[in-house]
């Protein structure tokens, strides 16, 4: 047998990748509970034992925040689960979140050496296991904070990027205040990603932890309206971190998008999540969804909308995607789950207008068949309509999940904050510093829609730069 | 519209590009965000480049369509009209631009259909093809950014 040159202990017993149990399909489409159920300790240890403890671990290169993956896996093997969680938290403050929502198949697990011949180590599932284990032990022990510095920092937006900055700066002894527009902190973790993929109790637990570190959090405050960025700077905050995400829904701008029954993904998911429609009938705020729903788009957000609509009681949910299945950007496991749950897929199909009944409710769409063209320089294949291929399909609800952009509120009230043409803030890649002195930015509002872990990585880099700025200003 | 020579047609096309450039420059002066002003200045520059290309063609004397077809994503056909104004977003600016190119394409195509002279018809078709190419550039940019593949 050929030996792996990187491995310290190459001879390993052959353990297959451990499957995580899941709720069965017929039950899960009628509830909002999490679909994967988590490992038990024995399964977790069996899976962690598959790790070869490589000397030059490729998985670490694949992780945007460079978690010491072999070290945490070894702690799992040794049964030191809480210590394993702490090891991850050295680099990632939200492991219970990332273990669930990171696209591991494109990051750490993609690089895992076991994946060359077989299946990679289930790093994400183990990250989730240790984080949940630690939480189940009762109140998490607070890390030691540095003595107060007296420096005040404002963070705008309580999504993963803002929460990370707040966490890092609080540990360094700074006085941090977060302003959040919505009535619940958490950003997309709270109002975007559905309960069945990321239970809201986990997000609440992480936010609570931040409060215990002394971070102040004001909700229902939209910066750029009554309070502007300049007001924050004038009122004693020495630095501001803008982490407002990319929450402005994109529409195709085709006729009929303003009909009743046509929603953006953002509006639909926010209503379900923030109005706790997933708890209906225990909570009295159901979200209306029709019987015959179409979701436009082929990414993770489209899958989230489709599966949410199904759980709210829709009889038939269809995903309308203009390319073919192999180009779908959604995570493979989410597509498979959607298919298992009975979601119908129309590939190479694109709406061109929505049709109305006499009361201005949507009753269907006219769409065209599409064909794929040649790949362009970036490898992306263009799509164009096939002439005379129009057809009408009946629907009573349309959810548009094609993309999201930058909300202009802050940029339009902060003249010296430079944006690019799509409205995203221009910020230094390493520090997050914008064109405005003492104002930093990170996450989706700089990069456009990306991932939780990249938003957190940006927060961490900016926290370092803000700390440096504050400590240097002390010397003056 | 009655054109007698290739030169006349090209003069007309040059004037149209010039007008479009002025239109975009006036929008650049109106919009509030500097990044959008830059978008419109860029669009104005593109129109002036088209104009320069036409002037070059005029020197050479003839202008005939290329054999390969320009792809039509038909986005300009399907999207609703937008009103130009100081708060315009970039996607709206792209819609405006693609619809202007589409209108120019249609004009030259119609002129080609109503022209009997083969040389003049060829010139109109070549101009129509140029406009189709400009439209495609805006449609691709719109498509790539509005339909986000990582959303
Ligand atoms: C439905 C959905 C599913 C997703 N699934 C995944 C996934 O599985 N895995 C993954 O890695 N990524 C996923 N993403 C992407 C990921 O959630 C984002 O990239 C990430 O949340 C960006 O973090 P952020 O902190 O930059 O912004 P956000 O999470 O968007 O947070 C921004 C916060 O700022 C607040 N805010 C905005 N404007 C103001 C203002 N003017 N004043 C005060 N507060 C303001 C907002 O209310 C929000 O709470 C998903 C996104 C969506 C929409
Ligand atoms: S944070 Fe994401 S990329 Fe990094 S190890 Fe965990 S799952 Fe992998």
XYZ file of C-alpha atoms in Angstrom, chain A residues 117-440:
324
model
C -9.025 8.387 -2.313
C -12.248 8.391 -0.362
C -14.377 10.746 1.656
C -12.886 13.681 3.575
C -13.075 13.889 7.337
C -16.434 15.369 8.444
C -14.854 18.513 9.902
C -18.051 20.583 9.851
C -20.100 17.932 11.647
C -17.408 17.620 14.326
C -17.179 21.380 14.730
C -20.918 21.403 15.308
C -20.696 18.493 17.739
C -18.080 20.064 20.031
C -19.784 23.474 20.010
C -23.130 21.906 20.944
C -21.428 19.748 23.571
C -19.859 22.778 25.204
C -23.203 24.618 25.211
C -24.949 21.613 26.767
C -22.553 21.737 29.730
C -24.346 24.853 31.007
C -23.190 28.453 30.968
C -19.970 28.867 28.992
C -17.044 30.161 31.012
C -16.182 33.721 30.057
C -12.714 34.250 28.616
C -10.560 36.699 30.543
C -10.896 40.263 29.321
C -8.046 42.762 29.220
C -8.497 45.727 31.574
C -10.795 48.481 30.226
C -9.018 50.859 27.849
C -11.722 53.535 27.929
C -11.878 53.578 24.127
C -15.356 53.529 22.603
C -16.200 51.760 19.357
C -19.549 51.660 17.530
C -20.507 48.662 15.422
C -23.344 49.070 12.943
C -25.119 45.795 12.177
C -25.284 42.679 14.350
C -24.591 40.033 11.706
C -21.605 37.673 11.835
C -19.171 40.406 10.825
C -20.355 42.920 13.437
C -20.580 40.276 16.169
C -16.995 39.144 15.504
C -15.591 42.670 15.662
C -17.506 43.295 18.877
C -16.250 40.075 20.428
C -12.590 40.679 19.564
C -12.615 44.317 20.679
C -14.430 43.518 23.929
C -11.753 40.926 24.780
C -9.137 43.620 24.255
C -10.860 45.805 26.844
C -12.614 48.287 24.558
C -16.089 49.658 25.194
C -18.218 48.344 22.318
C -21.774 49.331 21.352
C -23.676 47.603 18.549
C -26.551 49.303 16.718
C -28.888 46.971 14.885
C -31.745 48.010 12.591
C -33.977 44.998 13.199
C -35.530 44.026 16.516
C -33.381 40.891 16.841
C -29.590 40.778 16.511
C -27.862 38.129 14.368
C -28.188 39.473 10.818
C -28.791 36.797 8.206
C -28.190 34.133 10.869
C -31.372 35.344 12.527
C -33.602 36.549 9.725
C -32.286 34.753 6.630
C -31.153 31.204 7.245
C -34.203 29.122 8.209
C -34.712 27.485 11.586
C -34.413 23.982 10.089
C -30.808 24.747 9.051
C -29.777 26.965 11.945
C -31.888 26.995 15.101
C -32.373 30.544 16.342
C -31.669 29.439 19.918
C -28.015 28.993 18.875
C -27.761 32.522 17.510
C -29.432 33.901 20.648
C -26.987 31.993 22.828
C -24.009 33.516 20.995
C -25.456 37.031 21.235
C -26.106 36.507 24.936
C -22.471 35.493 25.375
C -21.423 38.785 23.802
C -23.665 40.700 26.201
C -22.017 38.903 29.100
C -18.692 40.202 27.814
C -20.060 43.706 28.358
C -20.969 44.588 24.777
C -23.955 46.970 24.631
C -26.541 46.227 21.993
C -29.315 48.533 20.790
C -31.865 47.038 18.418
C -34.389 48.800 16.140
C -31.887 51.600 15.426
C -31.307 52.316 11.741
C -28.049 54.188 11.356
C -28.314 56.680 8.493
C -31.837 57.715 9.434
C -32.182 59.447 12.813
C -28.547 58.845 13.762
C -25.896 59.210 11.079
C -22.340 57.903 11.003
C -21.016 61.404 11.669
C -23.247 61.671 14.744
C -21.617 58.516 16.112
C -18.145 59.943 15.566
C -19.144 63.235 17.173
C -20.705 61.551 20.191
C -17.506 59.976 21.480
C -17.058 56.825 19.405
C -13.458 56.818 18.266
C -14.003 54.264 15.518
C -17.026 52.901 13.680
C -17.292 49.481 12.039
C -19.969 49.217 9.360
C -21.230 45.651 8.948
C -24.632 46.258 7.447
C -24.670 43.303 5.027
C -26.202 43.192 1.570
C -29.884 43.083 2.336
C -31.403 44.960 -0.572
C -33.356 42.450 -2.656
C -32.588 42.225 -6.363
C -35.483 41.901 -8.757
C -35.342 41.069 -12.451
C -37.335 44.234 -13.282
C -39.811 42.324 -15.390
C -43.510 43.299 -15.568
C -45.680 42.154 -12.669
C -43.094 42.142 -9.897
C -45.244 44.569 -7.900
C -48.315 42.276 -7.899
C -49.678 40.915 -4.626
C -48.197 37.515 -3.924
C -44.761 38.354 -5.377
C -42.109 38.530 -2.639
C -38.376 38.912 -2.462
C -36.575 36.060 -0.722
C -35.421 38.549 1.858
C -38.923 39.722 2.736
C -40.316 36.188 2.801
C -37.591 34.685 4.999
C -37.470 37.718 7.300
C -41.190 37.490 7.948
C -40.994 33.801 8.698
C -37.969 34.134 10.959
C -38.551 37.374 12.795
C -42.290 36.926 13.157
C -41.600 33.384 14.324
C -44.003 31.948 11.763
C -42.052 28.723 12.206
C -43.658 28.434 15.660
C -47.214 28.711 14.327
C -49.735 27.922 15.827
C -47.931 28.559 19.140
C -47.115 32.053 17.928
C -49.915 34.020 16.391
C -48.136 35.508 13.347
C -48.502 33.172 10.403
C -47.011 34.265 7.108
C -49.290 33.950 4.146
C -48.103 31.536 1.523
C -50.219 30.194 -1.327
C -50.786 26.600 -2.367
C -48.741 26.668 -5.558
C -45.448 28.472 -5.034
C -42.625 29.280 -7.469
C -39.157 30.252 -6.286
C -36.962 31.988 -8.857
C -33.231 31.195 -8.547
C -30.929 28.242 -8.007
C -28.755 29.152 -5.032
C -28.889 28.381 -1.321
C -31.338 31.185 -0.719
C -33.713 29.716 -3.307
C -33.479 26.291 -1.620
C -34.161 27.921 1.764
C -37.249 29.688 0.400
C -38.603 26.594 -1.329
C -38.194 24.371 1.716
C -39.665 27.063 3.993
C -42.728 27.481 1.755
C -43.270 23.728 1.878
C -43.148 23.727 5.669
C -45.645 26.593 5.833
C -48.161 24.347 4.082
C -47.766 24.980 0.330
C -49.074 21.997 -1.660
C -46.692 22.392 -4.576
C -43.367 24.216 -4.576
C -41.349 24.684 -7.770
C -37.874 26.089 -8.273
C -37.454 27.949 -11.558
C -33.792 28.087 -12.573
C -32.487 29.418 -15.854
C -29.490 27.088 -16.161
C -29.267 23.313 -15.773
C -28.925 21.253 -12.606
C -25.158 20.963 -12.872
C -24.759 24.769 -12.807
C -26.910 25.211 -9.703
C -24.939 27.234 -7.161
C -26.731 25.815 -4.094
C -24.862 23.359 -1.874
C -25.211 19.826 -3.141
C -26.692 18.518 0.129
C -29.355 21.239 0.126
C -30.388 20.389 -3.465
C -30.612 16.708 -2.547
C -32.706 17.486 0.541
C -35.004 19.748 -1.485
C -35.481 16.968 -4.051
C -36.176 14.423 -1.310
C -38.788 16.766 0.115
C -40.644 16.854 -3.200
C -39.648 20.273 -4.518
C -40.194 20.377 -8.314
C -37.405 21.795 -10.501
C -37.860 23.613 -13.804
C -34.384 23.915 -15.314
C -33.394 26.133 -18.268
C -36.525 28.170 -17.645
C -36.755 31.896 -16.963
C -39.768 34.105 -16.193
C -40.341 37.105 -18.466
C -43.480 38.505 -16.841
C -45.923 37.724 -14.046
C -49.624 37.531 -14.789
C -52.322 39.127 -12.690
C -55.915 38.280 -11.829
C -58.533 41.039 -11.722
C -57.618 41.887 -8.100
C -53.897 42.355 -8.831
C -52.874 39.041 -7.304
C -50.353 37.032 -9.190
C -51.862 34.018 -10.963
C -48.903 32.720 -12.922
C -45.923 33.551 -15.051
C -44.941 33.596 -18.651
C -41.534 32.036 -19.054
C -39.141 31.113 -21.810
C -36.900 28.103 -22.306
C -33.219 28.949 -22.158
C -30.130 27.514 -23.791
C -26.564 27.652 -22.532
C -23.983 29.510 -24.594
C -20.204 29.307 -24.685
C -18.259 29.895 -21.454
C -16.876 33.439 -21.150
C -13.394 34.345 -19.895
C -14.458 33.586 -16.296
C -15.751 30.160 -17.322
C -19.359 31.181 -16.776
C -21.715 30.084 -19.527
C -24.131 32.713 -20.741
C -27.767 31.796 -21.143
C -30.105 33.045 -23.794
C -33.762 32.477 -24.520
C -34.853 30.060 -27.230
C -37.064 31.981 -29.689
C -40.788 31.151 -29.611
C -40.476 28.979 -26.512
C -42.820 31.036 -24.317
C -45.218 29.164 -22.053
C -47.530 30.086 -19.202
C -47.410 28.272 -15.863
C -49.925 28.873 -13.064
C -48.691 29.912 -9.617
C -50.310 31.812 -6.763
C -47.092 32.900 -5.017
C -43.733 33.938 -6.452
C -40.562 34.284 -4.383
C -37.685 35.988 -6.169
C -34.347 34.655 -4.895
C -31.851 35.787 -7.532
C -29.552 38.011 -5.497
C -29.184 40.924 -3.092
C -27.402 44.244 -3.158
C -26.213 47.085 -0.958
C -28.730 49.199 0.902
C -27.957 52.859 0.082
C -29.130 54.387 3.425
C -25.716 54.879 5.006
C -23.786 55.757 1.855
C -26.358 58.380 0.880
C -26.064 60.094 4.269
C -22.274 59.792 4.564
C -20.878 61.785 1.642
C -17.208 60.953 2.235
C -17.842 57.195 2.307
C -16.823 55.917 -1.115
C -18.755 53.105 -2.760
C -18.341 51.238 -6.005
C -21.021 51.366 -8.668
C -22.972 48.506 -7.116
C -23.138 50.495 -3.870
C -20.651 48.337 -1.928
C -18.270 50.243 0.319
C -14.690 50.536 -0.813
C -12.483 49.282 2.020
C -8.881 48.191 2.430
C -8.685 44.400 2.171
C -6.400 43.958 5.152
C -7.822 46.518 7.581
C -11.330 47.266 6.322
C -10.587 50.999 6.516
C -12.944 52.955 4.229
C -12.350 56.313 2.529
C -13.583 57.981 5.721
C -11.074 58.239 8.571
C -11.913 56.063 11.609
C -14.673 54.297 9.696
C -14.111 50.623 8.868
